[in-house]
């Protein structure tokens, strides 16, 4: 059994359903402490955050990850217990295998081998961990970044071990992400009996034309790096459950994944203009999950391309697809940020898994990136 596989199995056995860490960060701190990494805990509310750093000089390279995982879903749907790592047909099965304990195990062993090869490497290496990525993400990386910024600790390069790969490890790296803006809209009407609509005002009916307009709005046309902005309705709730009552209000939740052609203020203004045009009474609450970011071609992307070509023998593809990640909190500091990790086909699913060969390949890629930048 390889060091990377052994570490991944230890991590999977810890039932770290968000926002719990279940001892994962203690395991990492103990292991990397032997290599001279300082151990700092930056915990907030129910979230545990870990900052491990070796060296004090720039440039600073950071591996970023999260030890929390999503719930398992029905245990009976799994072919093996989700927190008992199980090997079948060349794959390791378990919750978090791909998202993202596999990435964590790979970069820890990559760091160990790199330091063994280059104990006097230039610059500094750090590991940033949180137990609040799969949840609300309000007390995790965003809080750690605030602390680092306050004391002038600047990150130059950040690699997020999120599962970015598509068909084979390293075929896709994320060099940016779309922004995410969530909205909760309440449209008010007048409750009444369905037989007397003239005495009531149905908020579903009054909102329907505005809903159509919102979903058909052309927000932008995207650009060379991002697809066009999209609005998607996720929830609509109204009524008492009775079939003879006109509801007094309807609640609608929707989300916009937006590109660098738009900003938060513009989206809000255009949305409210559409709603106001239809003349109904409403309340609208917004929550910004993250702004879009894009890392320009530079040392980190070049080093990653070269590492993947060295280890895998092919050219990787730069991409900005997928959802949000904690990279959105690092990019505004001026750091170069990319995401590179395992295949994403099984993440958040029953029977989540990672290929054994993929795990080792990923660790070798991480090691080669460190060689390219810090050797």
Short mmCIF file of C-alpha atoms in Angstrom, two decimals:
data_model
loop_
_atom_site.label_atom_id
_atom_site.label_comp_id
_atom_site.label_asym_id
_atom_site.label_seq_id
_atom_site.Cartn_x
_atom_site.Cartn_y
_atom_site.Cartn_z
CA UNK A 1 0.00 0.00 0.00
CA UNK A 2 1.35 3.44 -0.92
CA UNK A 3 1.70 6.32 1.53
CA UNK A 4 -0.95 8.30 -0.35
CA UNK A 5 -3.50 5.47 -0.29
CA UNK A 6 -2.85 4.78 3.39
CA UNK A 7 -3.40 8.43 4.30
CA UNK A 8 -6.57 8.65 2.23
CA UNK A 9 -8.00 5.59 3.98
CA UNK A 10 -7.28 7.17 7.36
CA UNK A 11 -9.05 10.38 6.30
CA UNK A 12 -12.12 8.58 4.92
CA UNK A 13 -12.57 6.65 8.18
CA UNK A 14 -13.10 9.96 9.96
CA UNK A 15 -16.80 10.83 9.58
CA UNK A 16 -16.30 14.52 8.90
CA UNK A 17 -19.74 15.48 7.63
CA UNK A 18 -19.82 19.27 7.34
CA UNK A 19 -19.02 21.25 9.46
CA UNK A 20 -17.28 18.53 11.48
CA UNK A 21 -13.58 17.81 11.02
CA UNK A 22 -13.57 14.57 13.04
CA UNK A 23 -9.83 14.72 13.70
CA UNK A 24 -8.67 15.00 10.09
CA UNK A 25 -6.76 18.21 10.69
CA UNK A 26 -5.03 16.75 13.76
CA UNK A 27 -3.79 13.91 11.57
CA UNK A 28 -2.40 16.30 8.96
CA UNK A 29 -0.79 18.59 11.55
CA UNK A 30 0.94 15.72 13.30
CA UNK A 31 2.23 14.31 10.04
CA UNK A 32 3.55 17.57 8.57
CA UNK A 33 4.82 18.85 11.91
CA UNK A 34 7.62 16.31 11.58
CA UNK A 35 8.80 18.21 8.48
CA UNK A 36 9.01 21.57 10.22
CA UNK A 37 5.51 22.92 9.52
CA UNK A 38 4.17 25.26 12.20
CA UNK A 39 0.69 24.36 13.46
CA UNK A 40 -1.86 27.16 13.84
CA UNK A 41 -5.56 26.65 14.52
CA UNK A 42 -7.87 29.45 13.35
CA UNK A 43 -11.28 28.18 14.36
CA UNK A 44 -14.47 30.24 14.26
CA UNK A 45 -17.91 29.22 15.56
CA UNK A 46 -18.41 25.53 14.70
CA UNK A 47 -15.72 25.51 12.02
CA UNK A 48 -12.18 24.20 12.44
CA UNK A 49 -9.47 25.78 10.28
CA UNK A 50 -5.84 24.75 10.03
CA UNK A 51 -2.85 26.81 8.82
CA UNK A 52 0.39 24.87 8.46
CA UNK A 53 3.44 26.70 7.14
CA UNK A 54 7.05 25.79 6.47
CA UNK A 55 9.38 28.72 5.87
CA UNK A 56 8.95 32.46 6.24
CA UNK A 57 10.29 33.85 2.97
CA UNK A 58 8.38 34.58 -0.23
CA UNK A 59 7.17 33.28 -2.56
CA UNK A 60 4.45 31.45 -0.63
CA UNK A 61 2.83 28.39 -2.23
CA UNK A 62 -0.42 27.21 -0.60
CA UNK A 63 -2.30 23.95 -0.98
CA UNK A 64 -5.94 24.65 -0.10
CA UNK A 65 -8.48 22.01 0.85
CA UNK A 66 -11.44 21.06 3.00
CA UNK A 67 -11.77 18.12 5.35
CA UNK A 68 -15.57 18.20 5.52
CA UNK A 69 -17.74 16.05 3.26
CA UNK A 70 -21.39 16.06 2.23
CA UNK A 71 -23.87 13.68 3.90
CA UNK A 72 -23.90 10.12 2.62
CA UNK A 73 -27.54 9.84 1.66
CA UNK A 74 -29.25 6.45 2.20
CA UNK A 75 -26.69 3.98 3.55
CA UNK A 76 -28.55 1.11 1.88
CA UNK A 77 -27.81 2.65 -1.52
CA UNK A 78 -24.04 2.25 -1.03
CA UNK A 79 -22.35 -0.98 -2.12
CA UNK A 80 -19.99 -0.65 0.87
CA UNK A 81 -20.15 1.52 4.01
CA UNK A 82 -19.26 5.11 3.03
CA UNK A 83 -16.83 5.62 5.92
CA UNK A 84 -15.11 2.25 5.52
CA UNK A 85 -12.69 2.72 2.61
CA UNK A 86 -13.11 -0.22 0.27
CA UNK A 87 -11.09 -1.18 -2.79
CA UNK A 88 -12.90 -2.71 -5.75
CA UNK A 89 -11.77 -3.00 -9.37
CA UNK A 90 -8.85 -0.60 -8.99
CA UNK A 91 -10.87 2.09 -7.24
CA UNK A 92 -11.14 3.23 -3.63
CA UNK A 93 -14.74 3.81 -2.52
CA UNK A 94 -15.80 6.07 0.34
CA UNK A 95 -17.36 9.45 1.06
CA UNK A 96 -14.80 12.14 0.33
CA UNK A 97 -12.58 9.91 -1.82
CA UNK A 98 -12.78 12.43 -4.67
CA UNK A 99 -14.18 15.51 -2.93
CA UNK A 100 -11.72 16.15 -1.59
CA UNK A 101 -9.79 13.88 0.73
CA UNK A 102 -8.11 12.28 -2.27
CA UNK A 103 -6.64 15.63 -3.20
CA UNK A 104 -5.54 16.24 0.39
CA UNK A 105 -3.76 12.90 0.64
CA UNK A 106 -2.08 13.51 -2.71
CA UNK A 107 -0.68 16.90 -1.85
CA UNK A 108 0.47 15.86 1.63
CA UNK A 109 2.57 13.01 0.24
CA UNK A 110 3.74 15.25 -2.62
CA UNK A 111 5.00 17.77 -0.06
CA UNK A 112 6.72 15.02 1.92
CA UNK A 113 8.58 13.71 -1.11
CA UNK A 114 9.46 17.20 -2.33
CA UNK A 115 10.93 18.25 1.02
CA UNK A 116 12.84 14.99 1.19
CA UNK A 117 14.33 15.85 -2.19
CA UNK A 118 14.76 19.61 -1.61
CA UNK A 119 14.97 20.27 2.14
CA UNK A 120 16.39 23.76 1.47
CA UNK A 121 13.78 24.71 -1.12
CA UNK A 122 13.24 28.38 -1.83
CA UNK A 123 10.22 30.29 -0.53
CA UNK A 124 7.58 28.78 1.75
CA UNK A 125 4.93 26.06 1.56
CA UNK A 126 1.64 26.19 3.46
CA UNK A 127 -1.41 23.99 3.87
CA UNK A 128 -4.78 25.65 4.52
CA UNK A 129 -7.65 23.42 5.65
CA UNK A 130 -11.24 24.13 6.62
CA UNK A 131 -14.21 22.05 7.77
CA UNK A 132 -16.72 24.53 6.30
CA UNK A 133 -16.56 24.26 2.50
CA UNK A 134 -19.50 21.96 1.84
CA UNK A 135 -21.75 23.99 4.14
CA UNK A 136 -22.38 27.71 4.45
CA UNK A 137 -18.66 28.57 4.09
CA UNK A 138 -19.07 31.53 6.43
CA UNK A 139 -16.47 30.62 9.08
CA UNK A 140 -13.90 28.84 6.95
CA UNK A 141 -11.41 30.11 4.40
CA UNK A 142 -13.00 33.55 4.26
CA UNK A 143 -12.12 34.05 7.94
CA UNK A 144 -8.61 32.62 7.60
CA UNK A 145 -7.90 35.00 4.72
CA UNK A 146 -8.99 37.92 6.91
CA UNK A 147 -6.43 36.90 9.54
CA UNK A 148 -3.64 36.48 6.99
CA UNK A 149 -4.44 39.84 5.39
CA UNK A 150 -4.45 41.61 8.76
CA UNK A 151 -0.93 40.43 9.50
CA UNK A 152 0.37 40.96 5.96
CA UNK A 153 0.89 37.29 5.15
CA UNK A 154 0.56 37.26 1.35
CA UNK A 155 -0.11 34.19 -0.76
CA UNK A 156 1.61 34.14 -4.15
CA UNK A 157 0.34 30.84 -5.54
CA UNK A 158 -2.64 28.77 -4.39
CA UNK A 159 -3.57 25.31 -5.66
CA UNK A 160 -7.02 24.07 -4.63
CA UNK A 161 -7.28 20.29 -4.67
CA UNK A 162 -10.92 20.24 -5.78
CA UNK A 163 -11.90 17.50 -8.29
CA UNK A 164 -11.34 19.33 -11.58
CA UNK A 165 -10.46 16.47 -13.92
CA UNK A 166 -12.90 15.14 -16.50
CA UNK A 167 -11.85 11.94 -18.28
CA UNK A 168 -8.31 11.52 -16.93
CA UNK A 169 -6.36 13.15 -14.10
CA UNK A 170 -4.91 16.47 -15.17
CA UNK A 171 -6.90 16.87 -18.39
CA UNK A 172 -8.64 19.98 -17.00
CA UNK A 173 -7.54 22.65 -14.56
CA UNK A 174 -9.78 25.43 -13.33
CA UNK A 175 -8.21 28.85 -13.79
CA UNK A 176 -11.31 30.76 -12.66
CA UNK A 177 -14.88 30.38 -11.49
CA UNK A 178 -18.17 32.12 -12.10
CA UNK A 179 -19.71 34.23 -9.38
CA UNK A 180 -22.80 33.05 -7.51
CA UNK A 181 -25.59 35.39 -6.38
CA UNK A 182 -28.61 33.96 -4.54
CA UNK A 183 -31.99 35.65 -4.15
CA UNK A 184 -35.05 35.05 -1.99
CA UNK A 185 -38.12 36.82 -3.35
CA UNK A 186 -41.49 37.09 -1.59
CA UNK A 187 -44.41 38.36 -3.67
CA UNK A 188 -47.44 39.50 -1.65
CA UNK A 189 -51.08 39.13 -2.63
CA UNK A 190 -54.40 38.81 -0.82
CA UNK A 191 -55.56 35.42 0.41
CA UNK A 192 -59.12 34.39 -0.41
CA UNK A 193 -61.53 31.73 -1.60
CA UNK A 194 -60.94 30.38 -5.10
CA UNK A 195 -64.67 30.88 -5.84
CA UNK A 196 -64.34 34.64 -5.20
CA UNK A 197 -61.15 35.72 -7.03
CA UNK A 198 -62.49 39.27 -7.27
CA UNK A 199 -62.05 39.54 -3.49
CA UNK A 200 -58.48 38.25 -3.52
CA UNK A 201 -55.21 38.79 -5.37
CA UNK A 202 -53.30 35.71 -6.43
CA UNK A 203 -49.54 36.42 -6.14
CA UNK A 204 -48.70 33.45 -8.35
CA UNK A 205 -50.71 34.96 -11.20
CA UNK A 206 -49.28 38.45 -10.75
CA UNK A 207 -45.71 37.16 -10.56
CA UNK A 208 -45.91 34.76 -13.51
CA UNK A 209 -45.18 37.37 -16.24
CA UNK A 210 -42.21 38.69 -14.27
CA UNK A 211 -40.89 35.15 -13.81
CA UNK A 212 -41.07 34.58 -17.54
CA UNK A 213 -39.19 37.82 -18.15
CA UNK A 214 -36.49 37.02 -15.59
CA UNK A 215 -35.82 33.58 -17.04
CA UNK A 216 -35.72 34.92 -20.61
CA UNK A 217 -33.49 37.90 -19.84
CA UNK A 218 -30.20 37.94 -21.77
CA UNK A 219 -27.88 39.01 -18.99
CA UNK A 220 -24.73 38.98 -21.12
CA UNK A 221 -23.10 36.94 -23.89
CA UNK A 222 -20.18 35.63 -21.86
CA UNK A 223 -16.62 36.08 -23.07
CA UNK A 224 -13.58 34.09 -24.13
CA UNK A 225 -13.20 32.64 -20.63
CA UNK A 226 -16.77 32.28 -19.33
CA UNK A 227 -20.18 31.16 -20.64
CA UNK A 228 -23.11 33.62 -20.53
CA UNK A 229 -24.67 34.42 -17.16
CA UNK A 230 -27.66 32.25 -16.31
CA UNK A 231 -30.59 32.62 -13.88
CA UNK A 232 -32.09 29.43 -12.48
CA UNK A 233 -35.12 29.13 -10.18
CA UNK A 234 -34.49 26.56 -7.44
CA UNK A 235 -37.64 26.76 -5.26
CA UNK A 236 -41.22 28.09 -5.50
CA UNK A 237 -43.53 27.79 -2.49
CA UNK A 238 -47.09 29.04 -2.06
CA UNK A 239 -50.43 28.03 -0.64
CA UNK A 240 -51.67 26.27 2.47
CA UNK A 241 -52.11 22.86 0.92
CA UNK A 242 -55.85 23.36 0.62
CA UNK A 243 -57.28 23.27 -2.91
CA UNK A 244 -59.84 26.03 -2.37
CA UNK A 245 -57.63 28.84 -1.01
CA UNK A 246 -55.90 31.52 -3.07
CA UNK A 247 -52.48 31.99 -1.41
CA UNK A 248 -51.54 35.24 0.25
CA UNK A 249 -47.91 35.14 -0.88
CA UNK A 250 -45.45 33.16 -2.96
CA UNK A 251 -41.78 32.64 -2.11
CA UNK A 252 -39.26 32.15 -4.90
CA UNK A 253 -35.58 31.32 -4.64
CA UNK A 254 -33.28 31.76 -7.60
CA UNK A 255 -29.57 31.89 -8.35
CA UNK A 256 -27.42 33.62 -10.94
CA UNK A 257 -24.06 32.14 -11.93
CA UNK A 258 -22.45 35.19 -13.45
CA UNK A 259 -19.28 35.86 -15.38
CA UNK A 260 -16.82 38.75 -15.37
CA UNK A 261 -19.05 40.71 -17.77
CA UNK A 262 -21.37 41.52 -14.84
CA UNK A 263 -21.12 42.56 -11.21
CA UNK A 264 -23.37 42.19 -8.18
CA UNK A 265 -24.76 45.75 -8.28
CA UNK A 266 -25.72 45.52 -11.96
CA UNK A 267 -27.54 42.22 -11.50
CA UNK A 268 -29.50 43.56 -8.54
CA UNK A 269 -30.50 46.75 -10.35
CA UNK A 270 -31.65 44.92 -13.50
CA UNK A 271 -33.60 42.34 -11.49
CA UNK A 272 -35.40 44.99 -9.45
CA UNK A 273 -36.21 46.95 -12.60
CA UNK A 274 -37.97 43.91 -14.05
CA UNK A 275 -39.92 43.31 -10.85
CA UNK A 276 -40.93 46.95 -10.43
CA UNK A 277 -42.28 47.07 -13.96
CA UNK A 278 -45.01 44.57 -13.04
CA UNK A 279 -46.40 46.60 -10.15
CA UNK A 280 -46.80 44.02 -7.38
CA UNK A 281 -45.64 44.29 -3.79
CA UNK A 282 -42.55 42.26 -2.97
CA UNK A 283 -39.57 41.78 -0.69
CA UNK A 284 -36.21 40.78 -2.16
CA UNK A 285 -33.21 39.53 -0.17
CA UNK A 286 -29.81 38.80 -1.70
CA UNK A 287 -26.81 36.71 -0.66
CA UNK A 288 -23.53 36.87 -2.56
CA UNK A 289 -21.80 33.50 -2.37
CA UNK A 290 -18.79 34.70 -4.34
CA UNK A 291 -17.61 36.96 -7.14
CA UNK A 292 -16.14 35.57 -10.34
CA UNK A 293 -12.38 35.33 -10.63
CA UNK A 294 -9.89 34.55 -13.37
CA UNK A 295 -6.19 33.79 -12.99
CA UNK A 296 -4.14 35.18 -15.85
CA UNK A 297 -1.45 33.07 -17.44
CA UNK A 298 1.64 33.28 -15.25
CA UNK A 299 4.08 31.23 -13.17
CA UNK A 300 1.48 28.99 -11.52
CA UNK A 301 -0.40 28.04 -14.68
CA UNK A 302 2.84 27.59 -16.61
CA UNK A 303 4.30 25.37 -13.88
CA UNK A 304 1.11 23.31 -13.79
CA UNK A 305 0.98 22.84 -17.55
CA UNK A 306 4.60 21.75 -17.55
CA UNK A 307 4.07 19.35 -14.61
CA UNK A 308 1.09 17.65 -16.25
CA UNK A 309 2.99 17.25 -19.50
CA UNK A 310 5.96 15.78 -17.62
CA UNK A 311 3.89 13.30 -15.58
CA UNK A 312 1.03 12.52 -17.97
CA UNK A 313 2.45 13.31 -21.39
CA UNK A 314 -0.34 15.57 -22.60
CA UNK A 315 -1.37 19.22 -22.62
CA UNK A 316 -4.04 20.16 -20.09
CA UNK A 317 -7.03 22.38 -20.78
CA UNK A 318 -7.71 25.62 -18.89
CA UNK A 319 -11.36 25.93 -17.87
CA UNK A 320 -13.71 28.01 -15.70
CA UNK A 321 -16.68 25.61 -15.41
CA UNK A 322 -18.29 24.04 -12.39
CA UNK A 323 -19.68 25.56 -9.22
CA UNK A 324 -17.97 27.70 -6.63
CA UNK A 325 -14.94 26.80 -4.53
CA UNK A 326 -12.96 28.35 -1.70
CA UNK A 327 -10.60 29.72 -4.32
CA UNK A 328 -13.03 32.64 -4.57
CA UNK A 329 -11.79 33.87 -1.19
CA UNK A 330 -8.10 33.66 -2.12
CA UNK A 331 -8.20 35.30 -5.57
CA UNK A 332 -9.19 38.81 -4.34
CA UNK A 333 -5.94 38.98 -2.33
CA UNK A 334 -3.97 39.07 -5.59
CA UNK A 335 -2.81 35.47 -5.47
CA UNK A 336 -2.66 33.29 -8.56
CA UNK A 337 -5.27 30.53 -7.99
CA UNK A 338 -5.97 27.30 -9.84
CA UNK A 339 -7.89 24.13 -9.06
CA UNK A 340 -6.49 20.71 -9.90
CA UNK A 341 -7.72 17.46 -8.47
CA UNK A 342 -9.27 14.04 -9.13
CA UNK A 343 -12.02 13.11 -11.57
CA UNK A 344 -15.33 14.77 -10.67
CA UNK A 345 -17.71 12.12 -12.05
CA UNK A 346 -18.64 10.58 -8.68
CA UNK A 347 -18.54 13.58 -6.34
CA UNK A 348 -21.54 14.05 -4.01
CA UNK A 349 -22.93 10.72 -5.30
CA UNK A 350 -23.54 7.34 -3.75
CA UNK A 351 -20.45 5.12 -4.16
CA UNK A 352 -18.08 8.07 -4.49
CA UNK A 353 -14.64 6.81 -5.54
CA UNK A 354 -11.17 7.58 -6.87
CA UNK A 355 -8.94 5.43 -9.07
CA UNK A 356 -5.87 4.06 -7.31
CA UNK A 357 -3.65 4.96 -10.25
CA UNK A 358 -5.25 8.41 -10.45
CA UNK A 359 -4.40 9.05 -6.80
CA UNK A 360 -0.72 8.36 -7.36
CA UNK A 361 -0.64 10.31 -10.62
CA UNK A 362 -2.16 13.33 -8.89
CA UNK A 363 0.44 13.21 -6.13
CA UNK A 364 3.25 13.09 -8.69
CA UNK A 365 1.76 16.10 -10.53
CA UNK A 366 1.62 18.10 -7.30
CA UNK A 367 5.22 17.20 -6.53
CA UNK A 368 6.36 18.27 -9.99
CA UNK A 369 4.55 21.62 -9.64
CA UNK A 370 6.52 22.23 -6.44
CA UNK A 371 9.73 21.30 -8.23
CA UNK A 372 8.94 23.68 -11.08
CA UNK A 373 8.26 26.58 -8.72
CA UNK A 374 10.37 26.10 -5.59
CA UNK A 375 13.23 23.69 -6.27
#
